[in-house]
Structure formats: structure tokens, C-alpha cells
GROMACS .gro file of C-alpha atoms in nm:
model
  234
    1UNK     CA    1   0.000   0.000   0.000
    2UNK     CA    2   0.319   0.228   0.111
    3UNK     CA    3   0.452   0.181  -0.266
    4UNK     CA    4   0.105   0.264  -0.399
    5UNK     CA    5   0.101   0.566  -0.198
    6UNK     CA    6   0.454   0.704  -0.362
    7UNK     CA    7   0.399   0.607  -0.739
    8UNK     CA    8  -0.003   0.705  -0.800
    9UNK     CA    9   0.069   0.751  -1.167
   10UNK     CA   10   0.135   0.373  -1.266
   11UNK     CA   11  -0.107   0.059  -1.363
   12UNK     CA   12  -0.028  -0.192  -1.076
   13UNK     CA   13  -0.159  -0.474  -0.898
   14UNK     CA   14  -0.003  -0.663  -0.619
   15UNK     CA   15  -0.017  -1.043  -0.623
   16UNK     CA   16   0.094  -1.307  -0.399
   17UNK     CA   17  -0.062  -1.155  -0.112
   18UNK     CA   18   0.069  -0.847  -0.136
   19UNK     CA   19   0.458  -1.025  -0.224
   20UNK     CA   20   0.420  -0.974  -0.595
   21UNK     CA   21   0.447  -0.601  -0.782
   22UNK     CA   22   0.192  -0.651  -1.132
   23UNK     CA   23   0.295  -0.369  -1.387
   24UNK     CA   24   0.032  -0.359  -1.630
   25UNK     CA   25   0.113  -0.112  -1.873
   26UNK     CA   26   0.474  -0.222  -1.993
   27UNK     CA   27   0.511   0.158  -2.167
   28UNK     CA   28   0.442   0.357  -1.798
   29UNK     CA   29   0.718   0.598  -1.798
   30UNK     CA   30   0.669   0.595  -1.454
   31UNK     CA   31   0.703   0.229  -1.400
   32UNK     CA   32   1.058   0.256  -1.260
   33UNK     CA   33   0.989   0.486  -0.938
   34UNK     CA   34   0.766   0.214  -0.824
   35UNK     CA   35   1.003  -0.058  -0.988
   36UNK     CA   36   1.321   0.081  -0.777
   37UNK     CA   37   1.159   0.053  -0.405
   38UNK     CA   38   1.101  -0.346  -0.508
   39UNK     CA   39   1.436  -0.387  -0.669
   40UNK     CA   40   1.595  -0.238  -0.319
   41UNK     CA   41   1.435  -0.507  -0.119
   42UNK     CA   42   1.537  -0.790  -0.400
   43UNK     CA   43   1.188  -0.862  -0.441
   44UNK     CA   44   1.073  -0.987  -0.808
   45UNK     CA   45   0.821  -0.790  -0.989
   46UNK     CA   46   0.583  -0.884  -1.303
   47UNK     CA   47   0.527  -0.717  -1.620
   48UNK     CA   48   0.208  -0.798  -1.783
   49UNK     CA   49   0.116  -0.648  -2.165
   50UNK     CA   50   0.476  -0.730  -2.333
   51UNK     CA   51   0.348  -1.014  -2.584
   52UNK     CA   52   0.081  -0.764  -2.718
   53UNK     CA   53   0.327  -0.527  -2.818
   54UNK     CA   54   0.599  -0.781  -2.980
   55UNK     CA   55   0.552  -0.896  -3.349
   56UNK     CA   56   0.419  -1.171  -3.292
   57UNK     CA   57   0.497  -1.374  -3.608
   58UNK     CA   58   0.897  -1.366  -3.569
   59UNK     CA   59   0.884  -1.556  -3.241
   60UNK     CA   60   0.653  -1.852  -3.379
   61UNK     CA   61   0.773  -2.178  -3.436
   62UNK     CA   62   0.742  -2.202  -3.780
   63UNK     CA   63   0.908  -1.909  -3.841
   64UNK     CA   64   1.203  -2.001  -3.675
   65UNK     CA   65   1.164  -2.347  -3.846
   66UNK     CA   66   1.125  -2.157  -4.192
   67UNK     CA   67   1.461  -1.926  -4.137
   68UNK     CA   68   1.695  -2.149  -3.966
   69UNK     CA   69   1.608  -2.507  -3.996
   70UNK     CA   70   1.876  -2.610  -4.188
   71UNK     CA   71   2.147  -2.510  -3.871
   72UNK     CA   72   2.345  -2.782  -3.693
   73UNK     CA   73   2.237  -2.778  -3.313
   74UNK     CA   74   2.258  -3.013  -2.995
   75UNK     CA   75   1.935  -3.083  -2.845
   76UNK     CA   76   1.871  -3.186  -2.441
   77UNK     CA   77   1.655  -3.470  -2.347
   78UNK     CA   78   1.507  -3.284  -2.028
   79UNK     CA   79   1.436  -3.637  -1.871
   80UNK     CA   80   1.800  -3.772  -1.875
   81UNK     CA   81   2.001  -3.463  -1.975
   82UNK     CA   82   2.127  -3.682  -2.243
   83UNK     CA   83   2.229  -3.448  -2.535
   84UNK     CA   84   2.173  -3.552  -2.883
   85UNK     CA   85   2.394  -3.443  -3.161
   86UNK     CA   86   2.417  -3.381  -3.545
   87UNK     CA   87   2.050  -3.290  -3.625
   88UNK     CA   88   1.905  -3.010  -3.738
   89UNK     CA   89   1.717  -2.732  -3.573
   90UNK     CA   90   1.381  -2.800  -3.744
   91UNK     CA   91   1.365  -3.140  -3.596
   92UNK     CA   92   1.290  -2.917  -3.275
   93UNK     CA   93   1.101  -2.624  -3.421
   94UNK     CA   94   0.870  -2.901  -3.619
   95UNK     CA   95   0.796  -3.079  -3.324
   96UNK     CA   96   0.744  -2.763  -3.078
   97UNK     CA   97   0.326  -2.802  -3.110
   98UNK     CA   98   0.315  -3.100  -3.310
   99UNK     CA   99   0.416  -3.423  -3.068
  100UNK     CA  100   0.325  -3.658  -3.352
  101UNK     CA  101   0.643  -3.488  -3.487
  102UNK     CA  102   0.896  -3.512  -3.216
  103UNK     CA  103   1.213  -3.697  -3.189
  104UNK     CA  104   1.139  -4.018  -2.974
  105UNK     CA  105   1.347  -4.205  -2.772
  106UNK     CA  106   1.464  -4.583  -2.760
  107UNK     CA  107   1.102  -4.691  -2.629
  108UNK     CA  108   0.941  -4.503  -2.911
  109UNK     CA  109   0.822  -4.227  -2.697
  110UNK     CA  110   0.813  -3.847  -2.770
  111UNK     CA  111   1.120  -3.654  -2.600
  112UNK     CA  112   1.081  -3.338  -2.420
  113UNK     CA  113   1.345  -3.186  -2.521
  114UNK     CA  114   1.530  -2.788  -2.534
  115UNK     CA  115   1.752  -2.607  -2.721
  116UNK     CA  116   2.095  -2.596  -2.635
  117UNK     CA  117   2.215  -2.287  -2.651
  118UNK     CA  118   2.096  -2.166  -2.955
  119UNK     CA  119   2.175  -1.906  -3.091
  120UNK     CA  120   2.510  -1.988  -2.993
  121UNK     CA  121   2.736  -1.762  -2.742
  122UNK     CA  122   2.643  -1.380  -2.813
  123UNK     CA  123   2.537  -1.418  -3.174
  124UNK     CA  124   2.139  -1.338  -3.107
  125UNK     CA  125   2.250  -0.993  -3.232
  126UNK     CA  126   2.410  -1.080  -3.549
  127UNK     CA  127   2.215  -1.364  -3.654
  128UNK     CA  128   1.833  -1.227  -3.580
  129UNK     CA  129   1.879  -0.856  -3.583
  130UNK     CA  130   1.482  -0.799  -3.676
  131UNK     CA  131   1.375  -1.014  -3.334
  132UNK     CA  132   1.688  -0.855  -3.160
  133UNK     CA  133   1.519  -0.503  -3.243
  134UNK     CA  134   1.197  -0.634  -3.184
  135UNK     CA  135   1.303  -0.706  -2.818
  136UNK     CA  136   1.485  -0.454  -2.730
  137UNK     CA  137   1.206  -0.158  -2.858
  138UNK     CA  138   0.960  -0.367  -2.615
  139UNK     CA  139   1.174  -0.438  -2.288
  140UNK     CA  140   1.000  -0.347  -1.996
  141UNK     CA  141   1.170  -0.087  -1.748
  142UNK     CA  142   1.441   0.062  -2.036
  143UNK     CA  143   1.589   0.256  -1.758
  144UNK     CA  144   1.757  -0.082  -1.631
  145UNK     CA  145   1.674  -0.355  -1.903
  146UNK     CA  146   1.877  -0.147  -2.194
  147UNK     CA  147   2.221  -0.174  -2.277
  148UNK     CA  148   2.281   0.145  -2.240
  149UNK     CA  149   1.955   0.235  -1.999
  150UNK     CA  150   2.038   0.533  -1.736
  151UNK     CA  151   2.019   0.325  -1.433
  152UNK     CA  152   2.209  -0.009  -1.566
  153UNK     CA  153   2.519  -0.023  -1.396
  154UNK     CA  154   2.630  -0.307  -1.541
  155UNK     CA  155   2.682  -0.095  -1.876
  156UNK     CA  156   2.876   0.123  -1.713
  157UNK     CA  157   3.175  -0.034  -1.534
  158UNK     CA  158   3.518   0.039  -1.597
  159UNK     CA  159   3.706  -0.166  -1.828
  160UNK     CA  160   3.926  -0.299  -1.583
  161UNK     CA  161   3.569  -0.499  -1.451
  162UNK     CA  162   3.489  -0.830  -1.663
  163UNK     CA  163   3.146  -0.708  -1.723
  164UNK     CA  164   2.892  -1.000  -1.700
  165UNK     CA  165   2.716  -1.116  -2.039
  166UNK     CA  166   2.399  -0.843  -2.140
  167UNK     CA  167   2.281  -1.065  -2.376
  168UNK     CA  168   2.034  -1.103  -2.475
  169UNK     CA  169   2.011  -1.543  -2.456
  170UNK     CA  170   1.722  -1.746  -2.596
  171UNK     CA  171   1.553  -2.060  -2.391
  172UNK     CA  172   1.407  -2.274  -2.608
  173UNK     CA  173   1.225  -2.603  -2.445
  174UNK     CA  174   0.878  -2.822  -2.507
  175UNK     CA  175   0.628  -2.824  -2.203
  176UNK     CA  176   0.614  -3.191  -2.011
  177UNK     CA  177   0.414  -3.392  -2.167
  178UNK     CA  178   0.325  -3.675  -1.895
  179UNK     CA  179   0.236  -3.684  -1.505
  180UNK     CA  180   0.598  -3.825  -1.433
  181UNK     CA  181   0.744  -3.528  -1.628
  182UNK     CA  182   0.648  -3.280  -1.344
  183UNK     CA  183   0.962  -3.477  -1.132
  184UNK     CA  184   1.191  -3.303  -1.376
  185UNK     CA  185   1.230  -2.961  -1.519
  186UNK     CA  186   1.404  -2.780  -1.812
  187UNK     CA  187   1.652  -2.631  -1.677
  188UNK     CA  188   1.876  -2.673  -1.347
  189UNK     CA  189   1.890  -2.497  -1.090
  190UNK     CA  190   2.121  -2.211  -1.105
  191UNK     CA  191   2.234  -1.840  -0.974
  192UNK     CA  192   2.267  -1.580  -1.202
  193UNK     CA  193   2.598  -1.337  -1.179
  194UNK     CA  194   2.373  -1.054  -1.238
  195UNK     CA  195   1.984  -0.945  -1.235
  196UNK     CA  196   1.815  -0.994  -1.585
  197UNK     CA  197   1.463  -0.983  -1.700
  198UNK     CA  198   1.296  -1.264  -1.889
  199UNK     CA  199   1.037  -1.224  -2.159
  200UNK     CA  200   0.828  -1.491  -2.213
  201UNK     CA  201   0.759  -1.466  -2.606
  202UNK     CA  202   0.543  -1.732  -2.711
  203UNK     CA  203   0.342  -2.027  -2.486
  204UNK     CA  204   0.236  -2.307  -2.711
  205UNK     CA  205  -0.040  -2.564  -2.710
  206UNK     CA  206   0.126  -2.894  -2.883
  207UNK     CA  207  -0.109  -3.064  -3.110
  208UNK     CA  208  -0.131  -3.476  -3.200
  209UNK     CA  209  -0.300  -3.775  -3.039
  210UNK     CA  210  -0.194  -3.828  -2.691
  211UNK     CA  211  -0.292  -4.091  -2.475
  212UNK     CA  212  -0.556  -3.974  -2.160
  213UNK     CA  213  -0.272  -3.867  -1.916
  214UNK     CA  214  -0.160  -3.638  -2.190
  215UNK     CA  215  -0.422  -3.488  -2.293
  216UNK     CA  216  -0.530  -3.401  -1.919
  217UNK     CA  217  -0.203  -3.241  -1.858
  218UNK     CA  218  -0.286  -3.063  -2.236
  219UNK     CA  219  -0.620  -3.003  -2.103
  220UNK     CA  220  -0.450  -2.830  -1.787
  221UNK     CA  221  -0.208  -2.582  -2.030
  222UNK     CA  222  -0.516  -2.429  -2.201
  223UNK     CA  223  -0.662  -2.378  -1.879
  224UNK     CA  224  -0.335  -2.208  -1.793
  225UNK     CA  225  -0.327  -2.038  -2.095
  226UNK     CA  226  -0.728  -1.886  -2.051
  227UNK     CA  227  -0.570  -1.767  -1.695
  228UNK     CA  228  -0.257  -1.594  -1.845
  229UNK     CA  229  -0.449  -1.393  -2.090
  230UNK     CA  230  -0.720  -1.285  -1.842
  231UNK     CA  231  -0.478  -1.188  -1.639
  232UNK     CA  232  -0.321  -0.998  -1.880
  233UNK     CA  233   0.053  -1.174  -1.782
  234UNK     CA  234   0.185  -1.273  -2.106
   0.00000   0.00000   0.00000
């Protein structure tokens, strides 16, 4: 209520029981006053809005698929962090919302399965400059987000620093498909060197003809889904 009180001027909510700052109008030139007294008690805080202002078509499977599927990449099974070699990045892309189309396994059974790290090292720039642009006209918070944003410290340290990695990084994974896939997760976890923000810029519903524990848990995403976009959170 105290934070309310200070920054009048700003679309807000507070989740979690009063835990969780909601921004809801990613383009607030205001949002950072309220943004700051959060960040100073290293508490998270939600943007909500940011998909409806991306272009939507460059971050959809297909068109990743369409541009790039002929690239050499290493995949991640997420159930036994095995990593598969020597295929090509449309044998992810295709299979992204279309499980009849996913790499299986030895028991003939659809992986889930991520990217690993693609686009490789600090090339996101060089090889997608339209969805690098994209992202950074539409990061939340400029101030702090952008390279060369007023408040971002890390931008600014002297050379003699080694400045941590501004990326920006793509993460690139299916959803879990069964029950026994909510044991495991995508990625480890891990502590970041620095603060970053994450954009979440596409959620999507895979497709096929999965067995009754499947499509319960595919049942489950759309309900997830409904919630996101009433809640305006994407």
C-alpha cells in the first residue's frame, strides 16, 4: 500500500498476497519509481502487456523453423540430460506443437526436449537482428533492461571490470508432456551473476493424439493459458 502511496501515476496490482508487484502497462514511464523501491528489497516484480506489443509472427515456431532449420544444433533430453547431436534445428522447431512430430526415444516415446544454446554464445545480435530489435524496442523498465539504460550499472563499469554477459540469450524447451514429467524440469537450478529480466515470447499448445494422461495435462495448459491472458501476464 506504502509503494502505492509514492507512485499514484502507474497501472499496478499486487499479487501473492501483497509479495508480488503486477505492472500492467509495460510503456508507464513511470514504471521505474515504483520498480526501484522493489528492486531495493530484492523482491521480483511482473510485467504484464509485453506479448501484445511484440511482433508476434517472428517468435513462432514455424518461423524459426522456416529461417533457420537447416542449422546444426545439440538438443537436451530434459528427462535424462542426455544431449543428442548432429541434427538439425527444425527437428525441434517441427515438433514444438506437433508431438506426432517429435524426436522419440529408444522406447518409441516423444522426448521433451530444449535447445541448447541456440543461438550460440552472443550471436542473437548478429544472426536475428529484426527479433533482436523487436526485443529490445519492447523491454520493460528501459531505464535498467537497456544496454545502455540510465540506471544499468552493469553498462557502465570500468574496463578494468569483466562485465557480465547483457545478452540477450534465448531458452528454447517443449512443455512436459506426462504426469511423471512434473519430477523433472528444463533447466537446473542455477544463480545468475547478475539481475536480468525474462520475456516470455510465445506459450504453445502442442497438437497430435496423446494418450488420456496427456491430454489431461494438455487439457491443464489451455486452462493455464485462458488464466494468463485474463490476467493480462503474457
Amino acid at each position: 500500500m506504502g509503494l502505492s502511496v509514492l507512485e499514484p501515476h502507474t497501472s499496478h496490482s499486487w499479487l501473492c498476497d501483497g509479495r508480488l508487484l503486477c505492472l500492467q502497462d509495460p510503456s508507464n514511464s513511470n514504471n521505474w519509481k515504483i520498480f526501484r523501491e522493489c528492486w531495493k528489497q530484492g523482491q521480483p516484480v511482473l510485467v504484464s502487456g509485453i506479448d501484445k506489443r511484440l511482433n508476434s509472427h517472428l517468435w513462432r515456431p514455424d518461423a524459426f523453423s522456416k529461417e533457420f532449420g537447416d542449422q546444426d544444433v545439440d538438443l537436451v533430453n530434459c528427462r535424462n540430460c542426455a544431449i543428442i547431436s548432429d541434427v538439425k534445428v527444425r527437428d525441434f522447431w517441427d515438433g514444438f506443437e506437433v508431438i506426432p512430430k517429435r524426436l522419440q526415444d529408444a522406447d518409441g516415446n516423444p522426448m521433451v526436449l530444449k535447445l541448447k544454446d541456440w543461438p550460440p554464445g552472443e550471436d542473437f545480435r548478429d544472426m536475428m537482428p529484426t527479433r533482436f530489435d523487436d526485443l529490445m524496442k519492447n523491454l520493460p523498465l528501459p531505464e535498467y533492461t537497456k544496454r545502455d539504460g540510465r540506471l544499468n550499472l552493469a553498462a557502465r563499469l570500468p574496463n578494468f571490470f569483466v562485465r557480465p554477459d547483457l545478452g540477450p540469450k534465448m531458452y528454447n524447451a517443449y512443455g512436459l508432456i506426462s504426469s511423471e514429467d512434473r519430477k523433472v524440469g528444463t533447466t537446473n537450478l542455477h544463480l545468475d551473476v547478475s539481475d536480468a529480466v525474462n520475456v516470455m515470447v510465445y506459450v504453445g499448445i502442442p497438437q497430435g493424439e496423446p494418450n488420456h494422461e496427456q491430454e489431461a495435462v494438455i487439457n491443464g495448459r489451455k486452462e493455464v493459458m485462458i488464466t494468463i491472458e485474463e490476467g493480462r501476464c503474457g
